[in-house]
PDB file of C-alpha atoms in Angstrom:
ATOM      1  CA  LYS A   1      58.774  70.357 135.158  1.00 63.00           C
ATOM      2  CA  GLY A   2      55.037  70.193 134.701  1.00 70.00           C
ATOM      3  CA  ASN A   3      54.159  70.446 131.059  1.00 72.00           C
ATOM      4  CA  TYR A   4      57.769  71.217 130.132  1.00 72.00           C
ATOM      5  CA  LYS A   5      61.045  69.434 130.351  1.00 73.00           C
ATOM      6  CA  GLY A   6      64.585  70.368 129.484  1.00 69.00           C
ATOM      7  CA  THR A   7      67.812  71.675 130.982  1.00 70.00           C
ATOM      8  CA  SER A   8      68.610  75.225 131.989  1.00 68.00           C
ATOM      9  CA  THR A   9      71.422  77.205 130.403  1.00 71.00           C
ATOM     10  CA  LYS A  10      73.514  79.445 132.618  1.00 75.00           C
ATOM     11  CA  ALA A  11      73.757  83.012 131.313  1.00 74.00           C
ATOM     12  CA  THR A  12      76.616  85.338 132.236  1.00 79.00           C
ATOM     13  CA  TYR A  13      76.842  89.088 131.986  1.00 74.00           C
ATOM     14  CA  LYS A  14      79.413  91.736 132.801  1.00 78.00           C
ATOM     15  CA  ILE A  15      78.872  95.151 134.324  1.00 77.00           C
ATOM     16  CA  VAL A  16      81.284  97.625 132.771  1.00 79.00           C
ATOM     17  CA  ALA A  17      82.315 101.019 133.982  1.00 82.00           C
ATOM     18  CA  LYS A  18      80.312 103.896 132.537  1.00 84.00           C
ATOM     19  CA  ALA A  19      82.305 106.356 130.419  1.00 88.00           C
ATOM     20  CA  VAL A  20      81.641 109.884 131.641  1.00 88.00           C
ATOM     21  CA  THR A  21      83.242 113.322 131.735  1.00 89.00           C
ATOM     22  CA  PRO A  22      83.390 114.381 135.386  1.00 91.00           C
ATOM     23  CA  THR A  23      83.041 117.894 136.721  1.00 93.00           C
ATOM     24  CA  VAL A  24      86.248 118.768 138.563  1.00 95.00           C
ATOM     25  CA  GLY A  25      86.580 121.706 140.928  1.00 95.00           C
ATOM     26  CA  LEU A  26      89.686 123.044 142.697  1.00 96.00           C
ATOM     27  CA  SER A  27      89.743 124.751 146.079  1.00 96.00           C
ATOM     28  CA  ALA A  28      91.692 127.578 144.386  1.00 95.00           C
ATOM     29  CA  SER A  29      92.595 128.294 140.766  1.00 93.00           C
ATOM     30  CA  ARG A  30      95.024 131.136 141.488  1.00 93.00           C
ATOM     31  CA  TYR A  31      97.803 131.438 144.072  1.00 95.00           C
ATOM     32  CA  MET A  32     100.403 134.080 144.826  1.00 94.00           C
ATOM     33  CA  TYR A  33     104.005 132.897 144.783  1.00 94.00           C
ATOM     34  CA  ASN A  34     105.402 132.139 148.254  1.00 93.00           C
ATOM     35  CA  GLY A  35     108.155 129.637 147.457  1.00 92.00           C
ATOM     36  CA  LYS A  36     106.098 126.702 148.723  1.00 94.00           C
ATOM     37  CA  THR A  37     104.436 123.866 146.829  1.00 94.00           C
ATOM     38  CA  ARG A  38     100.779 124.544 146.085  1.00 95.00           C
ATOM     39  CA  THR A  39      98.335 121.612 146.217  1.00 96.00           C
ATOM     40  CA  PRO A  40      94.683 122.601 145.812  1.00 96.00           C
ATOM     41  CA  SER A  41      92.096 120.148 147.065  1.00 96.00           C
ATOM     42  CA  VAL A  42      89.844 118.538 144.463  1.00 96.00           C
ATOM     43  CA  THR A  43      86.102 117.935 144.238  1.00 96.00           C
ATOM     44  CA  VAL A  44      84.811 115.503 141.606  1.00 96.00           C
ATOM     45  CA  LYS A  45      81.187 115.079 140.578  1.00 94.00           C
ATOM     46  CA  VAL A  46      79.261 113.053 138.028  1.00 92.00           C
ATOM     47  CA  GLY A  47      75.991 114.857 137.612  1.00 90.00           C
ATOM     48  CA  SER A  48      74.952 115.863 141.144  1.00 91.00           C
ATOM     49  CA  ALA A  49      76.719 112.919 142.798  1.00 92.00           C
ATOM     50  CA  GLU A  50      80.015 113.716 144.505  1.00 94.00           C
ATOM     51  CA  LEU A  51      82.584 110.959 144.105  1.00 94.00           C
ATOM     52  CA  LYS A  52      85.016 109.682 146.718  1.00 94.00           C
ATOM     53  CA  LYS A  53      88.771 110.008 146.342  1.00 94.00           C
ATOM     54  CA  ASN A  54      90.640 106.686 145.904  1.00 93.00           C
ATOM     55  CA  ALA A  55      87.363 104.746 145.745  1.00 93.00           C
ATOM     56  CA  ASP A  56      86.055 106.486 142.616  1.00 94.00           C
ATOM     57  CA  TYR A  57      89.053 108.400 141.289  1.00 95.00           C
ATOM     58  CA  THR A  58      92.761 109.125 141.624  1.00 95.00           C
ATOM     59  CA  ILE A  59      94.542 112.483 141.406  1.00 95.00           C
ATOM     60  CA  THR A  60      97.862 113.283 139.757  1.00 92.00           C
ATOM     61  CA  TYR A  61      99.414 116.717 140.249  1.00 93.00           C
ATOM     62  CA  ASP A  62     102.045 118.204 137.930  1.00 87.00           C
ATOM     63  CA  LYS A  63     105.496 118.190 139.464  1.00 84.00           C
ATOM     64  CA  GLY A  64     106.978 121.381 140.881  1.00 83.00           C
ATOM     65  CA  ARG A  65     104.042 123.677 141.646  1.00 88.00           C
ATOM     66  CA  LYS A  66     106.320 126.215 143.389  1.00 90.00           C
ATOM     67  CA  ASN A  67     107.345 128.706 140.734  1.00 89.00           C
ATOM     68  CA  VAL A  68     105.197 131.139 138.802  1.00 89.00           C
ATOM     69  CA  GLY A  69     103.351 129.368 135.987  1.00 85.00           C
ATOM     70  CA  SER A  70     100.412 127.140 135.148  1.00 84.00           C
ATOM     71  CA  TYR A  71     100.093 123.631 136.596  1.00 88.00           C
ATOM     72  CA  GLY A  72      97.749 120.777 135.824  1.00 88.00           C
ATOM     73  CA  VAL A  73      95.720 118.415 137.988  1.00 93.00           C
ATOM     74  CA  THR A  74      94.621 115.179 136.315  1.00 92.00           C
ATOM     75  CA  VAL A  75      91.657 113.198 137.662  1.00 94.00           C
ATOM     76  CA  LYS A  76      91.254 109.592 136.506  1.00 94.00           C
ATOM     77  CA  LEU A  77      88.019 107.793 137.292  1.00 94.00           C
ATOM     78  CA  LYS A  78      87.857 104.191 138.482  1.00 93.00           C
ATOM     79  CA  GLY A  79      85.325 101.680 139.796  1.00 90.00           C
ATOM     80  CA  ASN A  80      81.857 102.308 138.314  1.00 90.00           C
ATOM     81  CA  TYR A  81      83.073 105.101 136.051  1.00 92.00           C
ATOM     82  CA  LYS A  82      85.836 105.618 133.534  1.00 91.00           C
ATOM     83  CA  GLY A  83      87.179 108.846 132.121  1.00 91.00           C
ATOM     84  CA  THR A  84      89.868 111.456 132.639  1.00 91.00           C
ATOM     85  CA  LYS A  85      89.703 115.202 133.217  1.00 91.00           C
ATOM     86  CA  ARG A  86      92.580 117.672 133.471  1.00 89.00           C
ATOM     87  CA  VAL A  87      92.178 121.108 135.037  1.00 91.00           C
ATOM     88  CA  SER A  88      94.773 123.734 135.861  1.00 90.00           C
ATOM     89  CA  PHE A  89      95.661 126.422 138.368  1.00 92.00           C
ATOM     90  CA  THR A  90      98.061 129.348 138.220  1.00 91.00           C
ATOM     91  CA  ILE A  91     100.783 130.701 140.484  1.00 91.00           C
ATOM     92  CA  VAL A  92     101.299 134.437 139.953  1.00 91.00           C
ATOM     93  CA  PRO A  93     104.232 136.597 141.098  1.00 92.00           C
ATOM     94  CA  LYS A  94     104.055 138.763 144.203  1.00 93.00           C
ATOM     95  CA  GLY A  95     102.878 142.288 143.585  1.00 93.00           C
ATOM     96  CA  THR A  96     104.613 145.548 144.351  1.00 95.00           C
ATOM     97  CA  ALA A  97     103.583 149.016 145.481  1.00 95.00           C
ATOM     98  CA  ILE A  98     104.037 152.489 144.039  1.00 96.00           C
ATOM     99  CA  THR A  99     106.209 154.682 146.270  1.00 96.00           C
ATOM    100  CA  GLU A 100     106.063 157.971 144.386  1.00 95.00           C
ATOM    101  CA  VAL A 101     104.703 159.721 141.307  1.00 95.00           C
ATOM    102  CA  THR A 102     106.570 162.888 140.303  1.00 93.00           C
ATOM    103  CA  ALA A 103     105.800 165.477 137.636  1.00 91.00           C
ATOM    104  CA  LEU A 104     108.752 166.186 135.344  1.00 90.00           C
ATOM    105  CA  ARG A 105     109.486 168.926 132.858  1.00 87.00           C
ATOM    106  CA  GLY A 106     108.642 168.449 129.214  1.00 85.00           C
ATOM    107  CA  GLY A 107     105.194 166.908 129.713  1.00 88.00           C
ATOM    108  CA  LYS A 108     106.315 163.798 131.527  1.00 90.00           C
ATOM    109  CA  ALA A 109     105.809 162.075 134.878  1.00 93.00           C
ATOM    110  CA  ARG A 110     107.915 159.517 136.700  1.00 94.00           C
ATOM    111  CA  VAL A 111     106.544 156.654 138.776  1.00 95.00           C
ATOM    112  CA  SER A 112     108.667 154.753 141.284  1.00 96.00           C
ATOM    113  CA  TRP A 113     107.924 151.464 143.017  1.00 96.00           C
ATOM    114  CA  LYS A 114     109.321 148.880 145.397  1.00 95.00           C
ATOM    115  CA  ARG A 115     111.609 146.314 143.835  1.00 94.00           C
ATOM    116  CA  GLN A 116     110.228 142.783 143.662  1.00 92.00           C
ATOM    117  CA  THR A 117     112.762 140.265 142.372  1.00 86.00           C
ATOM    118  CA  ALA A 118     111.293 136.893 143.384  1.00 89.00           C
ATOM    119  CA  GLN A 119     109.901 135.139 140.283  1.00 90.00           C
ATOM    120  CA  VAL A 120     109.455 138.439 138.422  1.00 91.00           C
ATOM    121  CA  THR A 121     110.470 139.299 134.850  1.00 88.00           C
ATOM    122  CA  GLY A 122     109.363 142.932 134.938  1.00 91.00           C
ATOM    123  CA  TYR A 123     106.564 145.398 135.604  1.00 93.00           C
ATOM    124  CA  GLU A 124     103.566 146.828 133.788  1.00 93.00           C
ATOM    125  CA  VAL A 125     102.597 150.385 134.665  1.00 94.00           C
ATOM    126  CA  GLN A 126      99.137 151.559 133.652  1.00 94.00           C
ATOM    127  CA  TYR A 127      97.991 155.179 133.768  1.00 93.00           C
ATOM    128  CA  ALA A 128      94.749 156.932 132.866  1.00 91.00           C
ATOM    129  CA  THR A 129      92.727 160.082 133.469  1.00 90.00           C
ATOM    130  CA  SER A 130      89.770 157.997 134.660  1.00 90.00           C
ATOM    131  CA  LYS A 131      89.782 156.499 138.130  1.00 91.00           C
ATOM    132  CA  ASP A 132      88.389 153.175 136.919  1.00 91.00           C
ATOM    133  CA  PHE A 133      90.962 152.924 134.077  1.00 89.00           C
ATOM    134  CA  LYS A 134      88.143 152.173 131.614  1.00 83.00           C
ATOM    135  CA  SER A 135      88.809 155.005 129.171  1.00 78.00           C
ATOM    136  CA  GLY A 136      92.061 156.327 127.748  1.00 79.00           C
ATOM    137  CA  ALA A 137      94.229 153.927 129.740  1.00 87.00           C
ATOM    138  CA  LYS A 138      97.791 153.414 128.512  1.00 89.00           C
ATOM    139  CA  SER A 139     100.489 150.999 129.609  1.00 89.00           C
ATOM    140  CA  VAL A 140     104.258 150.960 129.876  1.00 89.00           C
ATOM    141  CA  THR A 141     106.060 147.630 130.133  1.00 89.00           C
ATOM    142  CA  VAL A 142     109.337 147.709 132.040  1.00 90.00           C
ATOM    143  CA  ALA A 143     111.522 144.636 131.531  1.00 87.00           C
ATOM    144  CA  GLY A 144     113.862 143.726 134.369  1.00 88.00           C
ATOM    145  CA  ALA A 145     113.010 142.820 137.956  1.00 90.00           C
ATOM    146  CA  GLY A 146     115.662 145.216 139.268  1.00 90.00           C
ATOM    147  CA  LYS A 147     114.048 148.322 137.750  1.00 92.00           C
ATOM    148  CA  THR A 148     112.275 150.649 140.180  1.00 94.00           C
ATOM    149  CA  SER A 149     111.037 153.562 138.042  1.00 94.00           C
ATOM    150  CA  THR A 150     109.939 154.678 134.598  1.00 93.00           C
ATOM    151  CA  SER A 151     108.486 157.782 132.962  1.00 92.00           C
ATOM    152  CA  PHE A 152     105.536 158.409 130.667  1.00 91.00           C
ATOM    153  CA  ALA A 153     104.026 161.317 128.729  1.00 89.00           C
ATOM    154  CA  VAL A 154     101.254 163.388 130.336  1.00 89.00           C
ATOM    155  CA  CYS A 155      99.173 166.440 129.441  1.00 87.00           C
ATOM    156  CA  GLY A 156      99.297 169.466 131.729  1.00 82.00           C
ATOM    157  CA  GLY A 157      96.263 170.343 133.793  1.00 84.00           C
ATOM    158  CA  ARG A 158      94.956 166.809 134.012  1.00 87.00           C
ATOM    159  CA  THR A 159      94.768 164.388 136.918  1.00 91.00           C
ATOM    160  CA  TYR A 160      96.276 160.961 136.302  1.00 92.00           C
ATOM    161  CA  TYR A 161      95.717 157.690 138.105  1.00 94.00           C
ATOM    162  CA  VAL A 162      98.548 155.163 138.130  1.00 95.00           C
ATOM    163  CA  ARG A 163      98.751 151.492 139.061  1.00 95.00           C
ATOM    164  CA  ILE A 164     101.353 148.772 138.652  1.00 95.00           C
ATOM    165  CA  ARG A 165     101.588 145.017 138.505  1.00 94.00           C
ATOM    166  CA  THR A 166     104.436 142.533 138.260  1.00 94.00           C
ATOM    167  CA  TYR A 167     104.728 139.907 135.557  1.00 90.00           C
ATOM    168  CA  LYS A 168     106.812 136.870 134.715  1.00 87.00           C
ATOM    169  CA  THR A 169     107.280 135.516 131.213  1.00 79.00           C
ATOM    170  CA  VAL A 170     106.515 131.798 131.149  1.00 73.00           C
ATOM    171  CA  SER A 171     106.899 129.987 127.828  1.00 65.00           C
ATOM    172  CA  GLY A 172     106.181 126.450 129.027  1.00 63.00           C
ATOM    173  CA  LYS A 173     102.602 126.336 127.692  1.00 65.00           C
ATOM    174  CA  ARG A 174     103.768 126.855 124.133  1.00 71.00           C
ATOM    175  CA  TYR A 175     106.449 124.198 124.513  1.00 78.00           C
ATOM    176  CA  ARG A 176     103.968 121.812 126.157  1.00 78.00           C
ATOM    177  CA  ALA A 177     101.685 121.964 123.105  1.00 79.00           C
ATOM    178  CA  ILE A 178     104.626 121.148 120.827  1.00 86.00           C
ATOM    179  CA  GLY A 179     105.766 118.366 123.157  1.00 85.00           C
ATOM    180  CA  LYS A 180     102.303 116.781 123.200  1.00 84.00           C
ATOM    181  CA  ALA A 181     102.230 116.848 119.386  1.00 86.00           C
ATOM    182  CA  MET A 182     105.642 115.115 119.403  1.00 88.00           C
ATOM    183  CA  GLU A 183     104.349 112.589 121.971  1.00 88.00           C
ATOM    184  CA  VAL A 184     107.071 113.390 124.507  1.00 89.00           C
ATOM    185  CA  PRO A 185     106.749 110.659 127.202  1.00 88.00           C
ATOM    186  CA  GLY A 186     105.315 111.824 130.532  1.00 83.00           C
ATOM    187  CA  ILE A 187     104.735 115.427 129.472  1.00 81.00           C
ATOM    188  CA  ASP A 188     101.265 115.535 131.074  1.00 75.00           C
ATOM    189  CA  SER A 189     102.801 115.027 134.526  1.00 74.00           C
ATOM    190  CA  MET A 190     105.481 117.737 134.085  1.00 77.00           C
ATOM    191  CA  ASP A 191     105.301 121.363 135.154  1.00 72.00           C
ATOM    192  CA  ASP A 192     105.790 124.092 132.534  1.00 73.00           C
ATOM    193  CA  GLU A 193     109.564 124.366 132.922  1.00 73.00           C
ATOM    194  CA  GLN A 194     110.064 120.597 132.788  1.00 79.00           C
ATOM    195  CA  ALA A 195     107.785 120.363 129.737  1.00 81.00           C
ATOM    196  CA  ALA A 196     109.822 123.063 128.003  1.00 82.00           C
ATOM    197  CA  ASP A 197     113.138 121.302 128.755  1.00 83.00           C
ATOM    198  CA  ALA A 198     111.804 117.913 127.602  1.00 88.00           C
ATOM    199  CA  THR A 199     110.397 119.415 124.397  1.00 89.00           C
ATOM    200  CA  ILE A 200     113.643 121.215 123.569  1.00 88.00           C
ATOM    201  CA  ALA A 201     115.563 117.950 124.089  1.00 90.00           C
ATOM    202  CA  ALA A 202     113.117 116.119 121.805  1.00 91.00           C
ATOM    203  CA  VAL A 203     113.469 118.748 119.069  1.00 90.00           C
ATOM    204  CA  ARG A 204     117.260 118.570 119.269  1.00 88.00           C
ATOM    205  CA  LYS A 205     117.153 114.780 119.000  1.00 90.00           C
ATOM    206  CA  LEU A 206     114.804 114.954 116.031  1.00 91.00           C
ATOM    207  CA  SER A 207     117.079 117.489 114.323  1.00 89.00           C
ATOM    208  CA  ALA A 208     120.064 115.189 114.821  1.00 86.00           C
ATOM    209  CA  ASP A 209     118.105 112.147 113.612  1.00 88.00           C
ATOM    210  CA  VAL A 210     117.152 113.827 110.318  1.00 90.00           C
ATOM    211  CA  GLY A 211     120.582 115.388 109.836  1.00 86.00           C
ATOM    212  CA  ILE A 212     119.856 119.071 110.446  1.00 85.00           C
ATOM    213  CA  PRO A 213     123.143 120.816 111.358  1.00 81.00           C
ATOM    214  CA  ALA A 214     123.330 122.164 114.915  1.00 77.00           C
ATOM    215  CA  ASN A 215     125.343 125.207 113.755  1.00 78.00           C
ATOM    216  CA  LEU A 216     126.780 126.857 110.642  1.00 81.00           C
ATOM    217  CA  HIS A 217     130.176 125.154 110.789  1.00 78.00           C
ATOM    218  CA  GLY A 218     130.980 123.670 107.403  1.00 77.00           C
ATOM    219  CA  ILE A 219     128.039 125.468 105.754  1.00 85.00           C
ATOM    220  CA  LEU A 220     128.890 129.161 105.984  1.00 87.00           C
ATOM    221  CA  LYS A 221     131.568 130.482 103.637  1.00 89.00           C
ATOM    222  CA  GLU A 222     133.651 133.647 104.007  1.00 90.00           C
ATOM    223  CA  GLU A 223     132.472 134.955 100.634  1.00 91.00           C
ATOM    224  CA  ASP A 224     128.858 134.859 101.897  1.00 91.00           C
ATOM    225  CA  VAL A 225     129.458 136.864 105.079  1.00 91.00           C
ATOM    226  CA  GLN A 226     129.205 140.347 103.561  1.00 92.00           C
ATOM    227  CA  PHE A 227     125.944 139.644 101.725  1.00 93.00           C
ATOM    228  CA  LEU A 228     124.329 137.896 104.694  1.00 92.00           C
ATOM    229  CA  SER A 229     125.346 140.668 107.087  1.00 91.00           C
ATOM    230  CA  GLU A 230     124.007 143.435 104.885  1.00 91.00           C
ATOM    231  CA  SER A 231     120.763 141.514 104.364  1.00 90.00           C
ATOM    232  CA  ALA A 232     120.320 141.001 108.100  1.00 88.00           C
ATOM    233  CA  TYR A 233     120.948 144.695 108.778  1.00 87.00           C
ATOM    234  CA  ALA A 234     118.435 145.707 106.100  1.00 86.00           C
ATOM    235  CA  ASP A 235     115.746 143.396 107.478  1.00 82.00           C
ATOM    236  CA  ALA A 236     112.513 145.255 108.341  1.00 74.00           C
ATOM    237  CA  CYS A 237     112.445 143.687 111.828  1.00 72.00           C
ATOM    238  CA  ARG A 238     115.937 144.866 112.765  1.00 73.00           C
ATOM    239  CA  PRO A 239     114.841 148.237 114.280  1.00 68.00           C
ATOM    240  CA  GLY A 240     112.727 146.323 116.793  1.00 62.00           C
ATOM    241  CA  ASN A 241     115.740 144.590 118.336  1.00 66.00           C
ATOM    242  CA  PRO A 242     116.484 145.376 121.999  1.00 59.00           C
ATOM    243  CA  ARG A 243     119.683 147.231 121.045  1.00 68.00           C
ATOM    244  CA  GLU A 244     121.222 148.818 117.981  1.00 76.00           C
ATOM    245  CA  THR A 245     123.750 146.898 115.930  1.00 81.00           C
ATOM    246  CA  SER A 246     125.838 147.365 112.785  1.00 88.00           C
ATOM    247  CA  VAL A 247     126.852 145.453 109.678  1.00 90.00           C
ATOM    248  CA  GLU A 248     130.349 145.011 111.124  1.00 90.00           C
ATOM    249  CA  GLU A 249     128.992 143.533 114.357  1.00 89.00           C
ATOM    250  CA  ILE A 250     126.779 141.118 112.422  1.00 91.00           C
ATOM    251  CA  LYS A 251     129.752 140.098 110.294  1.00 91.00           C
ATOM    252  CA  GLU A 252     131.687 139.202 113.459  1.00 89.00           C
ATOM    253  CA  LEU A 253     128.808 137.001 114.590  1.00 89.00           C
ATOM    254  CA  TYR A 254     128.806 135.167 111.274  1.00 89.00           C
ATOM    255  CA  ARG A 255     132.580 134.795 111.286  1.00 88.00           C
ATOM    256  CA  SER A 256     132.411 133.205 114.726  1.00 87.00           C
ATOM    257  CA  GLN A 257     130.614 130.322 113.018  1.00 83.00           C
ATOM    258  CA  LEU A 258     133.246 129.747 110.320  1.00 81.00           C
TER     259      LEU A 258
END
């Protein structure tokens, strides 16, 4: 109107969610095994602003979360923000307690402890001449949850301090990395044991798809057994095996695959 005339054009615009990397905190990052499912509470922030669960983000916990191992918590933003952040927490085995330390003949000492079998692979005993274990500390690893004692070398006339911890061997992290590289479906929502099982299944399927034999049947020949057995026995890594073996025993293993 006035000095101008014409028609207006309606303009439209769209507000899109802002891509950000949130800061995610857990109420606890380490739990002791108690046989119950662990579910830490989650705090999510963008800058100094704390976001609201369900309104601004959703939470997905790895399945399981009972056994010893590492578990993930995935936060996915929604509403005004977009982005995903995964953090983890750990469940560790219950500890044990030393019951006795005894001096033995021949420059040795024996330490005994209470058995702890729940979610335990073995024990690590550490001993040192310093109370803070910062200098000269040595360790003895004892495989087997049922073990309750071990011995170690000591020097006469010295005072030794001894402590012990339990451990559990968990291989799921390594398998998870392989599974992610193979794009195993749903692996991010699995616990370590489930990720390991799914990855192993995927590797077996891949092996079958490309024609890799599952065993030595049809490949191994009787005339090769002697050479292969002697080579295996002569291998530099053989002395590090958990138990001693022989060429004859290795030959029997090969022949079981004929």
